């Protein structure tokens, strides 16, 4: 007796089988309800929306891009970069120093805060920059690579307003749709130099480096300092001047940080990879207290082996030395000093003359 296979299927499995059967009938009918000659069922063809969804190029409501499918898997793999603990400490120090420097620069009450530090692809960052904005391109001289400093429009107008004597308590005027003037560019360039000087000082305890201002751009396409797919570190800073302010964004490609990558992986300043400084200090201290044997060598002669074999108790070996000859002091096979032999009280002594080991 053979059991009916439909009895072993659950209700959900039966419903799924029926749905696939209906789709097969719809795709395979020739108009008269008969299946094509190639077989009882034909492969279902995906429409364009399903293909776009599979590839991850579909858009959500309102035209917003929605990451899904293969594109979501690629993004999750590409944006996962290693964490650099020491870099977070460097940026924290930059915030403290920049607060003081900007107070002196603007003669106003300035507060700088660090919003976040993220890893991002360089191309994605350029596409996400809110325009209009000013992009300062700078070079790390010792590392022979570049970085990017973005000053948004709010901070640009606020700096111009503060430096040119704008009244407190009034928001900076923003005029959209026009390029930045020469005065605005020059004032922002001064601001960028202040930030770069503090950034140089913050990296100094870790690795001496000089960040030199290169140029100021308003079009992100002209500020391409790395390939779009390259990894980069992005630090977002918030600058508040009472009721005015804006954002600074500091972008450093991983290629720029590669010369100091090992130092940035440290958990705290002065960490030595694979070394125990406490044990090294203890070992070096004990070595200075170690007792060693010093041999005073009067002379060395070469004797044939057959003559050595004929030596007997009472045989005499003549050394070509005199009481005024120099002798050597050795520790093992290492020659340490030359000296002259003499007597002190009831003991034979050696007076050191020349140091042989440097």
PDB file of N, CA, C and O in Angstrom, residues 60-114:
ATOM      1  N   UNK A  60      13.069  53.777  -3.844  1.00  0.00           N
ATOM      2  CA  UNK A  60      11.909  53.753  -2.971  1.00  0.00           C
ATOM      3  C   UNK A  60      10.967  54.899  -3.289  1.00  0.00           C
ATOM      4  O   UNK A  60      11.031  55.538  -4.341  1.00  0.00           O
ATOM      5  N   UNK A  61      10.091  55.173  -2.354  1.00  0.00           N
ATOM      6  CA  UNK A  61       9.105  56.227  -2.547  1.00  0.00           C
ATOM      7  C   UNK A  61       9.788  57.590  -2.546  1.00  0.00           C
ATOM      8  O   UNK A  61      10.720  57.834  -1.797  1.00  0.00           O
ATOM      9  N   UNK A  62       9.308  58.472  -3.421  1.00  0.00           N
ATOM     10  CA  UNK A  62       9.868  59.819  -3.507  1.00  0.00           C
ATOM     11  C   UNK A  62      11.194  59.867  -4.242  1.00  0.00           C
ATOM     12  O   UNK A  62      11.905  60.867  -4.183  1.00  0.00           O
ATOM     13  N   UNK A  63      11.580  58.789  -4.933  1.00  0.00           N
ATOM     14  CA  UNK A  63      12.834  58.785  -5.684  1.00  0.00           C
ATOM     15  C   UNK A  63      14.061  58.514  -4.853  1.00  0.00           C
ATOM     16  O   UNK A  63      15.191  58.588  -5.350  1.00  0.00           O
ATOM     17  N   UNK A  64      13.907  58.222  -3.550  1.00  0.00           N
ATOM     18  CA  UNK A  64      15.052  57.951  -2.697  1.00  0.00           C
ATOM     19  C   UNK A  64      15.622  56.574  -3.019  1.00  0.00           C
ATOM     20  O   UNK A  64      14.892  55.611  -3.228  1.00  0.00           O
ATOM     21  N   UNK A  65      16.946  56.511  -3.048  1.00  0.00           N
ATOM     22  CA  UNK A  65      17.607  55.247  -3.344  1.00  0.00           C
ATOM     23  C   UNK A  65      17.469  54.289  -2.176  1.00  0.00           C
ATOM     24  O   UNK A  65      17.633  54.665  -1.026  1.00  0.00           O
ATOM     25  N   UNK A  66      17.188  53.048  -2.499  1.00  0.00           N
ATOM     26  CA  UNK A  66      16.999  52.030  -1.470  1.00  0.00           C
ATOM     27  C   UNK A  66      17.966  50.886  -1.761  1.00  0.00           C
ATOM     28  O   UNK A  66      17.926  50.286  -2.829  1.00  0.00           O
ATOM     29  N   UNK A  67      18.883  50.615  -0.825  1.00  0.00           N
ATOM     30  CA  UNK A  67      19.890  49.587  -1.018  1.00  0.00           C
ATOM     31  C   UNK A  67      19.297  48.217  -0.735  1.00  0.00           C
ATOM     32  O   UNK A  67      18.714  47.994   0.327  1.00  0.00           O
ATOM     33  N   UNK A  68      19.420  47.310  -1.694  1.00  0.00           N
ATOM     34  CA  UNK A  68      18.884  45.964  -1.519  1.00  0.00           C
ATOM     35  C   UNK A  68      19.620  45.027  -2.454  1.00  0.00           C
ATOM     36  O   UNK A  68      20.430  45.442  -3.288  1.00  0.00           O
ATOM     37  N   UNK A  69      19.345  43.744  -2.314  1.00  0.00           N
ATOM     38  CA  UNK A  69      19.869  42.745  -3.227  1.00  0.00           C
ATOM     39  C   UNK A  69      21.382  42.668  -3.218  1.00  0.00           C
ATOM     40  O   UNK A  69      22.044  42.775  -2.184  1.00  0.00           O
ATOM     41  N   UNK A  70      21.943  42.468  -4.424  1.00  0.00           N
ATOM     42  CA  UNK A  70      23.392  42.313  -4.563  1.00  0.00           C
ATOM     43  C   UNK A  70      24.115  43.574  -4.125  1.00  0.00           C
ATOM     44  O   UNK A  70      25.178  43.512  -3.507  1.00  0.00           O
ATOM     45  N   UNK A  71      23.545  44.760  -4.421  1.00  0.00           N
ATOM     46  CA  UNK A  71      24.188  46.015  -4.044  1.00  0.00           C
ATOM     47  C   UNK A  71      24.324  46.138  -2.534  1.00  0.00           C
ATOM     48  O   UNK A  71      25.326  46.643  -2.022  1.00  0.00           O
ATOM     49  N   UNK A  72      23.347  45.655  -1.781  1.00  0.00           N
ATOM     50  CA  UNK A  72      23.415  45.704  -0.317  1.00  0.00           C
ATOM     51  C   UNK A  72      24.552  44.827   0.200  1.00  0.00           C
ATOM     52  O   UNK A  72      25.265  45.190   1.137  1.00  0.00           O
ATOM     53  N   UNK A  73      24.731  43.643  -0.412  1.00  0.00           N
ATOM     54  CA  UNK A  73      25.819  42.760   0.014  1.00  0.00           C
ATOM     55  C   UNK A  73      27.176  43.378  -0.303  1.00  0.00           C
ATOM     56  O   UNK A  73      28.117  43.291   0.494  1.00  0.00           O
ATOM     57  N   UNK A  74      27.310  44.028  -1.466  1.00  0.00           N
ATOM     58  CA  UNK A  74      28.576  44.670  -1.808  1.00  0.00           C
ATOM     59  C   UNK A  74      28.887  45.810  -0.862  1.00  0.00           C
ATOM     60  O   UNK A  74      30.019  45.963  -0.396  1.00  0.00           O
ATOM     61  N   UNK A  75      27.867  46.622  -0.547  1.00  0.00           N
ATOM     62  CA  UNK A  75      28.091  47.750   0.358  1.00  0.00           C
ATOM     63  C   UNK A  75      28.490  47.288   1.754  1.00  0.00           C
ATOM     64  O   UNK A  75      29.355  47.871   2.398  1.00  0.00           O
ATOM     65  N   UNK A  76      27.871  46.242   2.241  1.00  0.00           N
ATOM     66  CA  UNK A  76      28.191  45.752   3.586  1.00  0.00           C
ATOM     67  C   UNK A  76      29.606  45.237   3.654  1.00  0.00           C
ATOM     68  O   UNK A  76      30.247  45.289   4.706  1.00  0.00           O
ATOM     69  N   UNK A  77      30.151  44.763   2.540  1.00  0.00           N
ATOM     70  CA  UNK A  77      31.520  44.253   2.544  1.00  0.00           C
ATOM     71  C   UNK A  77      32.534  45.375   2.368  1.00  0.00           C
ATOM     72  O   UNK A  77      33.622  45.333   2.919  1.00  0.00           O
ATOM     73  N   UNK A  78      32.179  46.416   1.600  1.00  0.00           N
ATOM     74  CA  UNK A  78      33.145  47.446   1.266  1.00  0.00           C
ATOM     75  C   UNK A  78      33.305  48.500   2.345  1.00  0.00           C
ATOM     76  O   UNK A  78      34.332  49.133   2.456  1.00  0.00           O
ATOM     77  N   UNK A  79      32.289  48.739   3.152  1.00  0.00           N
ATOM     78  CA  UNK A  79      32.351  49.811   4.134  1.00  0.00           C
ATOM     79  C   UNK A  79      32.832  49.315   5.494  1.00  0.00           C
ATOM     80  O   UNK A  79      32.873  50.054   6.450  1.00  0.00           O
ATOM     81  N   UNK A  80      33.200  48.064   5.587  1.00  0.00           N
ATOM     82  CA  UNK A  80      33.675  47.507   6.853  1.00  0.00           C
ATOM     83  C   UNK A  80      35.194  47.611   6.890  1.00  0.00           C
ATOM     84  O   UNK A  80      35.900  46.796   6.309  1.00  0.00           O
ATOM     85  N   UNK A  81      35.698  48.659   7.563  1.00  0.00           N
ATOM     86  CA  UNK A  81      37.126  48.886   7.653  1.00  0.00           C
ATOM     87  C   UNK A  81      37.579  48.738   9.100  1.00  0.00           C
ATOM     88  O   UNK A  81      36.772  48.777  10.025  1.00  0.00           O
ATOM     89  N   UNK A  82      38.900  48.608   9.262  1.00  0.00           N
ATOM     90  CA  UNK A  82      39.430  48.396  10.602  1.00  0.00           C
ATOM     91  C   UNK A  82      39.317  49.667  11.437  1.00  0.00           C
ATOM     92  O   UNK A  82      39.339  50.776  10.924  1.00  0.00           O
ATOM     93  N   UNK A  83      39.236  49.470  12.730  1.00  0.00           N
ATOM     94  CA  UNK A  83      39.112  50.584  13.671  1.00  0.00           C
ATOM     95  C   UNK A  83      40.507  51.024  14.101  1.00  0.00           C
ATOM     96  O   UNK A  83      41.393  50.201  14.341  1.00  0.00           O
ATOM     97  N   UNK A  84      40.701  52.333  14.202  1.00  0.00           N
ATOM     98  CA  UNK A  84      41.990  52.900  14.594  1.00  0.00           C
ATOM     99  C   UNK A  84      41.805  53.642  15.914  1.00  0.00           C
ATOM    100  O   UNK A  84      41.408  54.806  15.935  1.00  0.00           O
ATOM    101  N   UNK A  85      42.061  52.972  17.039  1.00  0.00           N
ATOM    102  CA  UNK A  85      41.781  53.592  18.354  1.00  0.00           C
ATOM    103  C   UNK A  85      42.554  54.882  18.599  1.00  0.00           C
ATOM    104  O   UNK A  85      42.009  55.837  19.147  1.00  0.00           O
ATOM    105  N   UNK A  86      43.825  54.921  18.207  1.00  0.00           N
ATOM    106  CA  UNK A  86      44.618  56.116  18.488  1.00  0.00           C
ATOM    107  C   UNK A  86      44.133  57.315  17.688  1.00  0.00           C
ATOM    108  O   UNK A  86      44.292  58.465  18.124  1.00  0.00           O
ATOM    109  N   UNK A  87      43.532  57.087  16.513  1.00  0.00           N
ATOM    110  CA  UNK A  87      43.021  58.199  15.724  1.00  0.00           C
ATOM    111  C   UNK A  87      41.879  58.908  16.445  1.00  0.00           C
ATOM    112  O   UNK A  87      41.725  60.126  16.326  1.00  0.00           O
ATOM    113  N   UNK A  88      41.084  58.158  17.201  1.00  0.00           N
ATOM    114  CA  UNK A  88      40.015  58.780  17.973  1.00  0.00           C
ATOM    115  C   UNK A  88      40.592  59.705  19.047  1.00  0.00           C
ATOM    116  O   UNK A  88      40.044  60.783  19.301  1.00  0.00           O
ATOM    117  N   UNK A  89      41.692  59.300  19.657  1.00  0.00           N
ATOM    118  CA  UNK A  89      42.336  60.155  20.657  1.00  0.00           C
ATOM    119  C   UNK A  89      42.899  61.408  20.001  1.00  0.00           C
ATOM    120  O   UNK A  89      42.835  62.514  20.563  1.00  0.00           O
ATOM    121  N   UNK A  90      43.458  61.258  18.791  1.00  0.00           N
ATOM    122  CA  UNK A  90      43.996  62.411  18.062  1.00  0.00           C
ATOM    123  C   UNK A  90      42.891  63.419  17.768  1.00  0.00           C
ATOM    124  O   UNK A  90      43.064  64.632  17.961  1.00  0.00           O
ATOM    125  N   UNK A  91      41.733  62.943  17.326  1.00  0.00           N
ATOM    126  CA  UNK A  91      40.636  63.861  17.016  1.00  0.00           C
ATOM    127  C   UNK A  91      40.060  64.501  18.283  1.00  0.00           C
ATOM    128  O   UNK A  91      39.634  65.669  18.252  1.00  0.00           O
ATOM    129  N   UNK A  92      40.035  63.784  19.387  1.00  0.00           N
ATOM    130  CA  UNK A  92      39.594  64.381  20.648  1.00  0.00           C
ATOM    131  C   UNK A  92      40.531  65.521  21.061  1.00  0.00           C
ATOM    132  O   UNK A  92      40.086  66.572  21.542  1.00  0.00           O
ATOM    133  N   UNK A  93      41.820  65.305  20.867  1.00  0.00           N
ATOM    134  CA  UNK A  93      42.785  66.364  21.183  1.00  0.00           C
ATOM    135  C   UNK A  93      42.631  67.537  20.218  1.00  0.00           C
ATOM    136  O   UNK A  93      42.789  68.703  20.607  1.00  0.00           O
ATOM    137  N   UNK A  94      42.312  67.245  18.959  1.00  0.00           N
ATOM    138  CA  UNK A  94      42.089  68.312  17.986  1.00  0.00           C
ATOM    139  C   UNK A  94      40.919  69.195  18.396  1.00  0.00           C
ATOM    140  O   UNK A  94      40.973  70.423  18.243  1.00  0.00           O
ATOM    141  N   UNK A  95      39.856  68.591  18.927  1.00  0.00           N
ATOM    142  CA  UNK A  95      38.693  69.366  19.349  1.00  0.00           C
ATOM    143  C   UNK A  95      39.071  70.348  20.451  1.00  0.00           C
ATOM    144  O   UNK A  95      38.676  71.530  20.423  1.00  0.00           O
ATOM    145  N   UNK A  96      39.840  69.896  21.423  1.00  0.00           N
ATOM    146  CA  UNK A  96      40.235  70.774  22.528  1.00  0.00           C
ATOM    147  C   UNK A  96      41.130  71.918  22.042  1.00  0.00           C
ATOM    148  O   UNK A  96      40.949  73.075  22.437  1.00  0.00           O
ATOM    149  N   UNK A  97      42.089  71.595  21.181  1.00  0.00           N
ATOM    150  CA  UNK A  97      42.999  72.631  20.698  1.00  0.00           C
ATOM    151  C   UNK A  97      42.288  73.598  19.770  1.00  0.00           C
ATOM    152  O   UNK A  97      42.537  74.805  19.789  1.00  0.00           O
ATOM    153  N   UNK A  98      41.367  73.068  18.949  1.00  0.00           N
ATOM    154  CA  UNK A  98      40.673  73.919  17.982  1.00  0.00           C
ATOM    155  C   UNK A  98      39.733  74.897  18.673  1.00  0.00           C
ATOM    156  O   UNK A  98      39.536  76.018  18.192  1.00  0.00           O
ATOM    157  N   UNK A  99      39.158  74.493  19.789  1.00  0.00           N
ATOM    158  CA  UNK A  99      38.288  75.410  20.521  1.00  0.00           C
ATOM    159  C   UNK A  99      39.061  76.650  20.962  1.00  0.00           C
ATOM    160  O   UNK A  99      38.590  77.783  20.818  1.00  0.00           O
ATOM    161  N   UNK A 100      40.283  76.444  21.470  1.00  0.00           N
ATOM    162  CA  UNK A 100      41.105  77.575  21.895  1.00  0.00           C
ATOM    163  C   UNK A 100      41.574  78.406  20.709  1.00  0.00           C
ATOM    164  O   UNK A 100      41.538  79.644  20.739  1.00  0.00           O
ATOM    165  N   UNK A 101      42.004  77.739  19.636  1.00  0.00           N
ATOM    166  CA  UNK A 101      42.526  78.463  18.477  1.00  0.00           C
ATOM    167  C   UNK A 101      41.443  79.300  17.804  1.00  0.00           C
ATOM    168  O   UNK A 101      41.703  80.440  17.388  1.00  0.00           O
ATOM    169  N   UNK A 102      40.233  78.771  17.691  1.00  0.00           N
ATOM    170  CA  UNK A 102      39.162  79.521  17.043  1.00  0.00           C
ATOM    171  C   UNK A 102      38.676  80.674  17.916  1.00  0.00           C
ATOM    172  O   UNK A 102      38.197  81.685  17.396  1.00  0.00           O
ATOM    173  N   UNK A 103      38.769  80.519  19.225  1.00  0.00           N
ATOM    174  CA  UNK A 103      38.436  81.661  20.092  1.00  0.00           C
ATOM    175  C   UNK A 103      39.410  82.806  19.841  1.00  0.00           C
ATOM    176  O   UNK A 103      39.012  83.974  19.773  1.00  0.00           O
ATOM    177  N   UNK A 104      40.696  82.489  19.709  1.00  0.00           N
ATOM    178  CA  UNK A 104      41.682  83.530  19.428  1.00  0.00           C
ATOM    179  C   UNK A 104      41.528  84.071  18.013  1.00  0.00           C
ATOM    180  O   UNK A 104      41.782  85.255  17.764  1.00  0.00           O
ATOM    181  N   UNK A 105      41.100  83.236  17.092  1.00  0.00           N
ATOM    182  CA  UNK A 105      40.967  83.633  15.690  1.00  0.00           C
ATOM    183  C   UNK A 105      39.778  84.556  15.473  1.00  0.00           C
ATOM    184  O   UNK A 105      39.856  85.529  14.710  1.00  0.00           O
ATOM    185  N   UNK A 106      38.678  84.293  16.146  1.00  0.00           N
ATOM    186  CA  UNK A 106      37.450  85.060  15.935  1.00  0.00           C
ATOM    187  C   UNK A 106      37.171  86.083  17.032  1.00  0.00           C
ATOM    188  O   UNK A 106      36.275  86.912  16.864  1.00  0.00           O
ATOM    189  N   UNK A 107      37.912  85.994  18.146  1.00  0.00           N
ATOM    190  CA  UNK A 107      37.644  86.853  19.310  1.00  0.00           C
ATOM    191  C   UNK A 107      36.195  86.706  19.760  1.00  0.00           C
ATOM    192  O   UNK A 107      35.534  87.682  20.151  1.00  0.00           O
ATOM    193  N   UNK A 108      35.690  85.501  19.685  1.00  0.00           N
ATOM    194  CA  UNK A 108      34.309  85.218  20.066  1.00  0.00           C
ATOM    195  C   UNK A 108      34.293  83.919  20.857  1.00  0.00           C
ATOM    196  O   UNK A 108      35.283  83.179  20.916  1.00  0.00           O
ATOM    197  N   UNK A 109      33.167  83.635  21.470  1.00  0.00           N
ATOM    198  CA  UNK A 109      33.007  82.405  22.241  1.00  0.00           C
ATOM    199  C   UNK A 109      32.688  81.262  21.284  1.00  0.00           C
ATOM    200  O   UNK A 109      31.592  81.177  20.730  1.00  0.00           O
ATOM    201  N   UNK A 110      33.657  80.382  21.079  1.00  0.00           N
ATOM    202  CA  UNK A 110      33.529  79.297  20.107  1.00  0.00           C
ATOM    203  C   UNK A 110      33.583  77.966  20.834  1.00  0.00           C
ATOM    204  O   UNK A 110      34.433  77.751  21.710  1.00  0.00           O
ATOM    205  N   UNK A 111      32.668  77.097  20.477  1.00  0.00           N
ATOM    206  CA  UNK A 111      32.650  75.744  21.015  1.00  0.00           C
ATOM    207  C   UNK A 111      32.742  74.753  19.846  1.00  0.00           C
ATOM    208  O   UNK A 111      31.971  74.854  18.893  1.00  0.00           O
ATOM    209  N   UNK A 112      33.685  73.826  19.942  1.00  0.00           N
ATOM    210  CA  UNK A 112      33.877  72.809  18.907  1.00  0.00           C
ATOM    211  C   UNK A 112      33.556  71.452  19.507  1.00  0.00           C
ATOM    212  O   UNK A 112      34.021  71.124  20.609  1.00  0.00           O
ATOM    213  N   UNK A 113      32.767  70.674  18.809  1.00  0.00           N
ATOM    214  CA  UNK A 113      32.397  69.338  19.283  1.00  0.00           C
ATOM    215  C   UNK A 113      32.574  68.344  18.146  1.00  0.00           C
ATOM    216  O   UNK A 113      32.464  68.684  16.967  1.00  0.00           O
ATOM    217  N   UNK A 114      32.870  67.109  18.527  1.00  0.00           N
ATOM    218  CA  UNK A 114      33.069  66.022  17.561  1.00  0.00           C
ATOM    219  C   UNK A 114      31.783  65.218  17.472  1.00  0.00           C
ATOM    220  O   UNK A 114      31.364  64.590  18.443  1.00  0.00           O
TER     221      UNK A 114
END
